Tab-separated table of C-alpha atoms in Angstrom:
chain	number	residue	atom	x	y	z
A	1	MET	CA	26.778	35.123	-8.453
A	2	ILE	CA	27.246	36.866	-5.100
A	3	GLY	CA	24.326	36.762	-2.762
A	4	TYR	CA	22.339	34.409	-4.859
A	5	ALA	CA	20.528	31.802	-2.742
A	6	VAL	CA	19.631	28.250	-4.363
A	7	PRO	CA	15.975	27.649	-3.982
A	8	ASN	CA	15.074	24.502	-2.346
A	9	THR	CA	11.884	23.228	-1.253
A	10	LEU	CA	10.601	20.143	0.379
A	11	ALA	CA	7.413	19.787	-1.736
A	12	THR	CA	7.061	17.227	-4.144
A	13	THR	CA	4.526	16.145	-6.905
A	14	PHE	CA	4.058	12.322	-6.760
A	15	THR	CA	1.250	10.647	-9.014
A	16	GLY	CA	-0.163	14.114	-9.561
A	17	LEU	CA	-0.571	14.953	-6.129
A	18	GLU	CA	1.207	17.937	-4.224
A	19	PHE	CA	2.675	16.808	-1.086
A	20	VAL	CA	4.228	19.426	1.188
A	21	ASN	CA	6.993	17.034	2.013
A	22	PRO	CA	7.659	13.447	0.482
A	23	PHE	CA	7.423	11.621	3.971
A	24	VAL	CA	4.266	9.620	4.576
A	25	LEU	CA	3.020	7.411	7.222
A	26	ALA	CA	2.697	3.789	6.092
A	27	SER	CA	-0.641	1.901	6.367
A	28	ALA	CA	-0.163	0.247	10.004
A	29	PRO	CA	-1.025	1.040	13.644
A	30	PRO	CA	0.135	4.806	13.126
A	31	THR	CA	-2.474	5.339	10.860
A	32	GLU	CA	-5.111	3.168	12.592
A	33	SER	CA	-7.478	6.135	13.661
A	34	LYS	CA	-8.640	9.672	13.356
A	35	ARG	CA	-6.917	10.815	16.515
A	36	LYS	CA	-3.671	9.433	15.343
A	37	ILE	CA	-3.841	10.608	11.873
A	38	LEU	CA	-4.565	14.337	13.185
A	39	LYS	CA	-1.781	14.212	15.133
A	40	ALA	CA	0.409	13.010	12.434
A	41	PHE	CA	-0.454	15.939	10.281
A	42	GLU	CA	-0.168	18.341	13.075
A	43	SER	CA	3.446	16.927	13.448
A	44	GLY	CA	4.431	17.618	9.982
A	45	TRP	CA	3.905	14.561	7.999
A	46	GLY	CA	3.210	15.143	4.316
A	47	GLY	CA	0.883	12.476	3.933
A	48	VAL	CA	-0.813	9.192	5.553
A	49	VAL	CA	-1.835	6.044	4.125
A	50	THR	CA	-4.833	4.837	6.442
A	51	LYS	CA	-4.595	1.297	8.224
A	52	THR	CA	-6.201	-0.913	5.578
A	53	ILE	CA	-10.120	-0.764	5.450
A	54	GLY	CA	-11.948	-3.791	4.548
A	55	LEU	CA	-15.480	-5.060	4.634
A	56	HIS	CA	-14.986	-8.725	5.888
A	57	PRO	CA	-14.876	-9.310	9.756
A	58	VAL	CA	-11.707	-8.761	11.543
A	59	GLU	CA	-10.502	-9.679	15.143
A	60	ASN	CA	-6.910	-9.673	16.178
A	61	VAL	CA	-5.175	-12.129	18.446
A	62	ALA	CA	-5.849	-12.316	22.071
A	63	GLY	CA	-2.360	-11.078	22.916
A	64	PRO	CA	0.466	-8.470	21.651
A	65	LYS	CA	0.064	-7.639	17.903
A	66	THR	CA	3.452	-6.031	17.450
A	67	ILE	CA	6.973	-6.461	19.029
A	68	PHE	CA	10.169	-4.688	18.611
A	69	GLN	CA	13.504	-6.675	18.370
A	70	ARG	CA	16.789	-5.078	19.500
A	71	ALA	CA	20.415	-5.879	18.581
A	72	SER	CA	23.331	-6.005	21.146
A	73	GLU	CA	26.872	-7.180	20.695
A	74	ALA	CA	26.384	-9.350	23.764
A	75	LYS	CA	24.269	-12.557	23.682
A	76	PRO	CA	21.628	-12.803	22.773
A	77	TYR	CA	22.503	-10.750	19.970
A	78	VAL	CA	18.804	-10.158	18.749
A	79	SER	CA	15.803	-10.300	21.253
A	80	ARG	CA	12.774	-8.347	22.021
A	81	ALA	CA	14.009	-8.454	25.747
A	82	LYS	CA	14.668	-4.754	27.097
A	83	ARG	CA	18.459	-4.729	27.649
A	84	PRO	CA	20.881	-1.872	28.116
A	85	GLU	CA	23.064	-0.651	25.221
A	86	THR	CA	20.990	-2.076	22.480
A	87	VAL	CA	19.773	-0.697	19.149
A	88	SER	CA	16.798	-1.085	16.960
A	89	HIS	CA	16.853	-4.186	14.849
A	90	SER	CA	13.396	-4.776	13.475
A	91	SER	CA	9.661	-4.947	14.334
A	92	TRP	CA	7.471	-8.152	14.151
A	93	ASN	CA	3.554	-8.152	13.742
A	94	TRP	CA	0.898	-10.472	13.135
A	95	GLU	CA	-1.811	-7.673	13.388
A	96	LEU	CA	-4.425	-7.659	10.755
A	97	ILE	CA	-6.346	-4.769	8.822
A	98	SER	CA	-8.428	-2.248	10.700
A	99	ASP	CA	-11.091	-3.616	12.664
A	100	GLN	CA	-13.068	-0.258	12.403
A	101	PRO	CA	-15.784	-0.816	9.772
A	102	LEU	CA	-16.200	1.470	6.717
A	103	GLU	CA	-19.281	3.080	8.002
A	104	LEU	CA	-16.994	4.508	10.897
A	105	TRP	CA	-14.079	5.381	8.803
A	106	LEU	CA	-15.968	7.568	6.394
A	107	PRO	CA	-16.841	10.510	8.768
A	108	ASP	CA	-13.297	10.172	10.199
A	109	LEU	CA	-11.855	10.620	6.836
A	110	GLU	CA	-14.058	13.676	5.937
A	111	GLU	CA	-13.059	15.378	9.263
A	112	ILE	CA	-9.349	14.791	8.508
A	113	LYS	CA	-9.372	16.086	5.048
A	114	THR	CA	-11.394	19.031	6.169
A	115	THR	CA	-9.035	19.692	8.831
A	116	TYR	CA	-5.997	19.360	6.882
A	117	PRO	CA	-6.715	19.955	3.207
A	118	ASP	CA	-3.138	20.667	2.209
A	119	ARG	CA	-2.043	17.148	3.410
A	120	MET	CA	-2.458	13.920	1.267
A	121	LEU	CA	-4.922	11.420	2.687
A	122	ILE	CA	-4.611	7.911	0.936
A	123	ALA	CA	-6.997	5.370	1.915
A	124	SER	CA	-5.700	1.646	2.020
A	125	ILE	CA	-8.440	-0.923	0.978
A	126	MET	CA	-8.740	-4.595	0.753
A	127	ALA	CA	-11.261	-7.208	-0.588
A	128	GLY	CA	-10.960	-10.664	-1.914
A	129	ALA	CA	-10.886	-11.922	-5.402
A	130	GLY	CA	-12.257	-14.451	-7.739
A	131	ASN	CA	-15.765	-13.354	-8.068
A	132	VAL	CA	-18.263	-10.428	-9.067
A	133	GLU	CA	-19.168	-9.923	-5.185
A	134	GLU	CA	-15.597	-9.239	-4.185
A	135	MET	CA	-14.940	-7.052	-7.347
A	136	ASN	CA	-17.816	-5.099	-6.243
A	137	ASN	CA	-16.315	-4.638	-2.846
A	138	TRP	CA	-13.327	-3.145	-4.182
A	139	ARG	CA	-15.425	-0.540	-6.231
A	140	LYS	CA	-17.454	0.055	-2.859
A	141	LEU	CA	-14.391	0.627	-0.711
A	142	ALA	CA	-12.814	2.914	-3.325
A	143	THR	CA	-15.886	4.862	-4.017
A	144	ALA	CA	-16.762	5.446	-0.476
A	145	CYS	CA	-13.242	6.552	0.479
A	146	VAL	CA	-12.738	8.944	-2.439
A	147	ASN	CA	-16.474	10.426	-1.777
A	148	ALA	CA	-15.204	11.103	1.792
A	149	GLY	CA	-12.124	13.118	0.487
A	150	CYS	CA	-9.285	10.740	0.165
A	151	ASP	CA	-6.731	11.988	-2.522
A	152	ALA	CA	-5.633	8.419	-3.639
A	153	ILE	CA	-6.144	4.772	-3.017
A	154	GLU	CA	-3.696	2.047	-1.887
A	155	LEU	CA	-4.685	-1.337	-3.081
A	156	ASN	CA	-3.324	-3.817	-0.181
A	157	MET	CA	-2.103	-6.856	-2.125
A	158	SER	CA	0.718	-7.584	0.069
A	159	CYS	CA	-0.532	-8.327	3.604
A	160	PRO	CA	1.836	-11.366	4.746
A	161	HIS	CA	-0.724	-12.764	7.298
A	162	MET	CA	-4.266	-13.528	5.920
A	163	ASP	CA	-6.089	-16.662	6.315
A	164	ARG	CA	-8.127	-15.999	3.364
A	165	LYS	CA	-6.350	-17.261	0.292
A	166	ASP	CA	-8.036	-14.618	-2.013
A	167	MET	CA	-6.552	-11.771	0.034
A	168	GLY	CA	-3.305	-9.898	0.621
A	169	ALA	CA	0.144	-11.530	-0.528
A	170	HIS	CA	-1.698	-14.460	-1.626
A	171	ILE	CA	-3.136	-12.770	-4.620
A	172	ALA	CA	-0.019	-10.467	-5.538
A	173	ASN	CA	1.378	-13.182	-7.957
A	174	ASP	CA	-1.482	-13.733	-9.870
A	175	GLU	CA	-1.616	-11.548	-12.785
A	176	ASP	CA	-5.245	-11.982	-13.733
A	177	ILE	CA	-6.373	-10.947	-10.376
A	178	ILE	CA	-4.157	-7.931	-10.460
A	179	ARG	CA	-5.702	-6.793	-13.825
A	180	SER	CA	-9.227	-7.464	-12.533
A	181	ILE	CA	-8.921	-5.713	-9.279
A	182	LEU	CA	-7.341	-2.563	-11.070
A	183	GLN	CA	-10.020	-2.613	-13.823
A	184	ALA	CA	-12.751	-2.628	-10.919
A	185	VAL	CA	-11.250	0.093	-9.159
A	186	THR	CA	-10.156	2.441	-12.057
A	187	SER	CA	-13.713	2.015	-13.585
A	188	ALA	CA	-15.163	3.487	-10.190
A	189	VAL	CA	-12.881	6.430	-9.162
A	190	SER	CA	-10.406	8.618	-10.798
A	191	VAL	CA	-8.185	9.304	-8.274
A	192	PRO	CA	-4.388	7.894	-8.431
A	193	ILE	CA	-4.260	4.058	-7.547
A	194	TRP	CA	-1.183	2.920	-5.623
A	195	VAL	CA	-0.573	-0.985	-5.652
A	196	LYS	CA	0.955	-2.311	-2.673
A	197	LEU	CA	2.814	-5.665	-3.631
A	198	THR	CA	4.273	-8.180	-1.724
A	199	PRO	CA	8.182	-8.091	-1.782
A	200	SER	CA	8.334	-12.094	-1.266
A	201	THR	CA	8.018	-13.268	-4.835
A	202	SER	CA	10.422	-13.948	-7.796
A	203	SER	CA	7.797	-12.338	-10.056
A	204	LEU	CA	7.568	-8.955	-8.426
A	205	VAL	CA	8.811	-7.085	-11.766
A	206	ASP	CA	6.229	-8.877	-13.923
A	207	ALA	CA	3.512	-8.145	-11.351
A	208	ALA	CA	4.525	-4.502	-11.189
A	209	GLY	CA	4.468	-4.205	-15.028
A	210	VAL	CA	0.917	-5.684	-15.022
A	211	ALA	CA	-0.410	-3.304	-12.345
A	212	TYR	CA	1.357	-0.448	-14.285
A	213	ALA	CA	-0.025	-1.563	-17.652
A	214	SER	CA	-3.595	-1.868	-15.815
A	215	GLY	CA	-3.638	1.637	-14.444
A	216	ALA	CA	-1.574	1.790	-11.282
A	217	ALA	CA	-0.297	5.250	-10.828
A	218	ALA	CA	2.406	3.897	-8.482
A	219	ILE	CA	3.815	0.742	-6.665
A	220	SER	CA	4.299	0.705	-3.151
A	221	LEU	CA	7.255	-1.307	-1.709
A	222	CYS	CA	8.065	-2.975	0.695
A	223	ASN	CA	5.603	-4.412	2.888
A	224	THR	CA	6.723	-6.418	5.783
A	225	PHE	CA	8.575	-9.562	4.836
A	226	PRO	CA	6.637	-13.035	5.944
A	227	SER	CA	8.978	-14.212	9.105
A	228	MET	CA	8.670	-16.080	12.410
A	229	PRO	CA	9.422	-14.823	15.679
A	230	LEU	CA	12.195	-15.998	17.900
A	231	MET	CA	11.939	-18.782	20.549
A	232	ASP	CA	13.860	-18.538	23.881
A	233	PRO	CA	16.177	-21.671	24.100
A	234	GLU	CA	15.611	-21.660	27.966
A	235	THR	CA	11.749	-21.230	28.035
A	236	LEU	CA	10.850	-22.734	24.794
A	237	LYS	CA	8.581	-20.000	24.350
A	238	PHE	CA	8.314	-17.766	21.270
A	239	GLU	CA	9.055	-14.033	21.943
A	240	VAL	CA	5.342	-13.566	21.011
A	241	GLU	CA	2.642	-16.238	21.153
A	242	VAL	CA	-1.014	-17.095	22.073
A	243	ASP	CA	-1.319	-20.098	24.087
A	244	GLY	CA	1.912	-21.389	22.936
A	245	LEU	CA	1.181	-20.985	19.310
A	246	VAL	CA	2.447	-18.923	16.817
A	247	THR	CA	2.036	-18.251	13.045
A	248	SER	CA	3.705	-16.301	10.225
A	249	GLY	CA	3.914	-12.455	10.911
A	250	GLY	CA	5.439	-9.522	9.135
A	251	GLN	CA	9.187	-8.311	9.777
A	252	GLY	CA	9.876	-4.515	9.105
A	253	GLY	CA	12.105	-2.078	10.423
A	254	LEU	CA	15.978	-1.647	9.634
A	255	ALA	CA	16.325	-5.313	9.297
A	256	ILE	CA	14.684	-5.224	5.989
A	257	LEU	CA	16.200	-2.027	4.646
A	258	ASN	CA	18.532	-3.582	2.099
A	259	GLN	CA	16.078	-6.112	0.726
A	260	ALA	CA	13.578	-3.280	0.453
A	261	LEU	CA	16.160	-1.366	-1.486
A	262	GLN	CA	16.696	-4.185	-3.824
A	263	ARG	CA	13.022	-4.465	-4.695
A	264	VAL	CA	12.697	-0.822	-5.327
A	265	SER	CA	15.679	-0.860	-7.522
A	266	ASP	CA	14.479	-3.873	-9.468
A	267	ILE	CA	11.245	-2.009	-10.279
A	268	SER	CA	12.857	1.360	-10.797
A	269	ARG	CA	15.361	-0.018	-13.399
A	270	ALA	CA	12.588	-2.010	-15.126
A	271	TYR	CA	10.075	0.954	-15.344
A	272	PRO	CA	12.223	4.013	-14.894
A	273	ASP	CA	9.469	6.304	-15.925
A	274	LYS	CA	6.981	4.995	-13.243
A	275	ALA	CA	6.166	6.124	-9.831
A	276	ILE	CA	7.410	4.092	-6.667
A	277	SER	CA	6.638	4.789	-2.973
A	278	GLY	CA	9.431	3.391	-1.054
A	279	ILE	CA	8.778	1.660	2.241
A	280	GLY	CA	11.171	-0.429	4.667
A	281	GLY	CA	13.554	0.452	7.351
A	282	ILE	CA	13.408	4.318	7.007
A	283	LYS	CA	14.731	5.552	10.267
A	284	GLY	CA	16.335	8.799	9.191
A	285	PHE	CA	17.363	10.700	6.089
A	286	HIS	CA	20.291	8.297	5.233
A	287	GLU	CA	17.782	5.486	4.663
A	288	ALA	CA	15.306	7.948	2.885
A	289	PHE	CA	18.063	9.062	0.567
A	290	ASN	CA	18.877	5.623	-0.574
A	291	PHE	CA	15.415	4.843	-1.529
A	292	ILE	CA	15.293	8.079	-3.495
A	293	VAL	CA	18.652	7.525	-5.416
A	294	HIS	CA	17.023	4.063	-6.276
A	295	GLY	CA	14.134	5.807	-7.763
A	296	ALA	CA	11.435	6.392	-5.082
A	297	GLY	CA	9.586	9.537	-5.249
A	298	ASN	CA	7.587	9.128	-2.001
A	299	LEU	CA	8.845	7.715	1.246
A	300	GLN	CA	6.586	5.570	3.664
A	301	VAL	CA	7.560	5.168	7.414
A	302	CYS	CA	6.168	2.693	10.099
A	303	THR	CA	8.367	1.073	12.556
A	304	ALA	CA	10.563	4.135	13.417
A	305	ALA	CA	7.463	6.292	14.203
A	306	MET	CA	5.888	3.469	16.313
A	307	GLU	CA	9.333	2.998	18.475
A	308	GLU	CA	9.312	6.851	19.172
A	309	LYS	CA	8.627	7.149	22.897
A	310	GLY	CA	6.178	9.942	23.882
A	311	SER	CA	4.949	10.473	20.319
A	312	GLY	CA	1.824	8.013	20.525
A	313	GLY	CA	3.436	6.023	17.745
A	314	VAL	CA	3.275	8.856	15.129
A	315	GLY	CA	6.884	9.976	14.918
A	316	VAL	CA	6.343	13.522	16.085
A	317	LYS	CA	10.157	13.928	16.518
A	318	LEU	CA	10.980	11.910	13.444
A	319	ILE	CA	9.178	13.864	11.014
A	320	GLN	CA	10.923	17.030	12.374
A	321	GLU	CA	14.126	15.423	11.900
A	322	LEU	CA	13.369	13.970	8.440
A	323	THR	CA	12.429	17.288	7.047
A	324	GLN	CA	15.145	19.246	8.675
A	325	ASP	CA	17.778	16.994	7.373
A	326	LEU	CA	16.446	16.910	3.915
A	327	GLY	CA	16.081	20.631	3.928
A	328	ASP	CA	19.594	20.934	4.927
A	329	TYR	CA	20.933	18.277	2.355
A	330	LEU	CA	19.079	20.171	-0.567
A	331	LYS	CA	20.585	23.562	0.634
A	332	ARG	CA	24.066	21.907	1.063
A	333	LYS	CA	23.999	20.332	-2.306
A	334	GLY	CA	22.437	23.086	-4.085
A	335	PHE	CA	19.489	20.872	-5.050
A	336	SER	CA	15.980	22.486	-5.748
A	337	SER	CA	13.958	19.202	-5.037
A	338	ILE	CA	14.671	15.619	-4.518
A	339	GLU	CA	13.859	15.048	-8.398
A	340	GLU	CA	17.502	16.412	-9.064
A	341	PHE	CA	18.949	13.261	-7.509
A	342	ARG	CA	15.950	10.859	-7.670
A	343	GLY	CA	17.168	7.742	-9.726
A	344	ILE	CA	20.769	8.487	-9.874
A	345	ALA	CA	21.950	5.200	-8.592
A	346	ARG	CA	20.161	3.249	-11.536
A	347	GLU	CA	22.911	3.527	-13.951
A	348	ARG	CA	25.479	2.129	-11.534
A	349	ILE	CA	23.562	-1.132	-11.043
A	350	VAL	CA	24.930	-3.782	-13.197
A	351	GLU	CA	24.957	-7.502	-13.745
A	352	HIS	CA	27.696	-9.526	-11.842
A	353	SER	CA	29.644	-10.224	-14.928
A	354	GLN	CA	30.083	-6.436	-15.444
A	355	ILE	CA	31.992	-5.925	-12.312
A	356	ARG	CA	35.586	-5.877	-12.542
A	357	ARG	CA	37.565	-8.944	-11.698
A	358	LYS	CA	41.209	-9.528	-10.634
A	359	SER	CA	41.796	-11.397	-14.039
A	360	GLU	CA	40.947	-10.000	-17.313
A	361	ALA	CA	40.386	-13.667	-18.374
A	362	TYR	CA	37.592	-14.489	-16.109
A	363	ASN	CA	34.268	-15.358	-18.236
A	364	GLY	CA	31.707	-15.769	-15.688
A	365	GLY	CA	32.514	-19.405	-14.719
A	366	TYR	CA	31.604	-20.865	-18.051
A	367	GLU	CA	34.213	-23.258	-19.442
A	368	LYS	CA	35.592	-22.060	-22.808
A	369	SER	CA	34.466	-24.520	-25.594
A	370	ALA	CA	37.218	-26.483	-27.463
């Protein structure tokens, strides 16, 4: 039809919420304060997940909380050292959840939502497990954040560096705990509940199934992977340490992209009708596209935003680039939204035995019986 323009839109509906675009700042330093969140929305992000809000005392390490590693073709190939002709490799952090108490967050959340009513404000929350008091803490956090105007809640069951064994990634493999927390939160609020599970488990698909069955509207994947910073062979110092000591932290950024896609693919193929918020290594549209084709309907970004110089850590140019490139892609391909290509990779993911071999006689490595 001559002169017909195929409509395209960046708007997406995810867990019943209307996003002006599918790009969201993940729960991390970019969303640690009212100032940063307001700047993020001013810059064009469709939503934010706040830095995790809790009720237990939080105090960060007496030194750097986050470092950025860069890759080079010259030795050392990966290092945080500032060198010419390097590219981003990953981030590493041992930062804890927000040290701002709930009572200070609540008026900030109200102001943010009032200022940007068309943007989605998701509160990340964390409490403990194993007793009535902690279940009440989950309810208290969720209720307070929703009453302050939050559109959804993300349950942090994935932080890889918590001392308390009843918090974060420590509890994401326990199906009874997942059920109890979701029961507590869904009984207290009626907004969509996203569950952020740890990617570092062999039972991720089962844990996601329990979360969905217990009322989760979406699974958020992936949080950072447990990891160690590098040590310099000359100085025998870690690239980040306090008094010569280090502990497990979380690796994010481009280095975890392929692993994150695997986790999203696993969940999406097991539960194709369920929602997934994709996280891990999104630096541009190419990476975001890959999460979408594996089934993600929402895209969270952290490291790339933090690395952008002059943006205050919220990715001012990044969100402009992401929305521009997605818009151009939709127009070029004649798609009206990301839903037209979301999940198209699923049917092409098969077992190893289904990949064509050089010989038709290959039977998967098993010896033929006599």
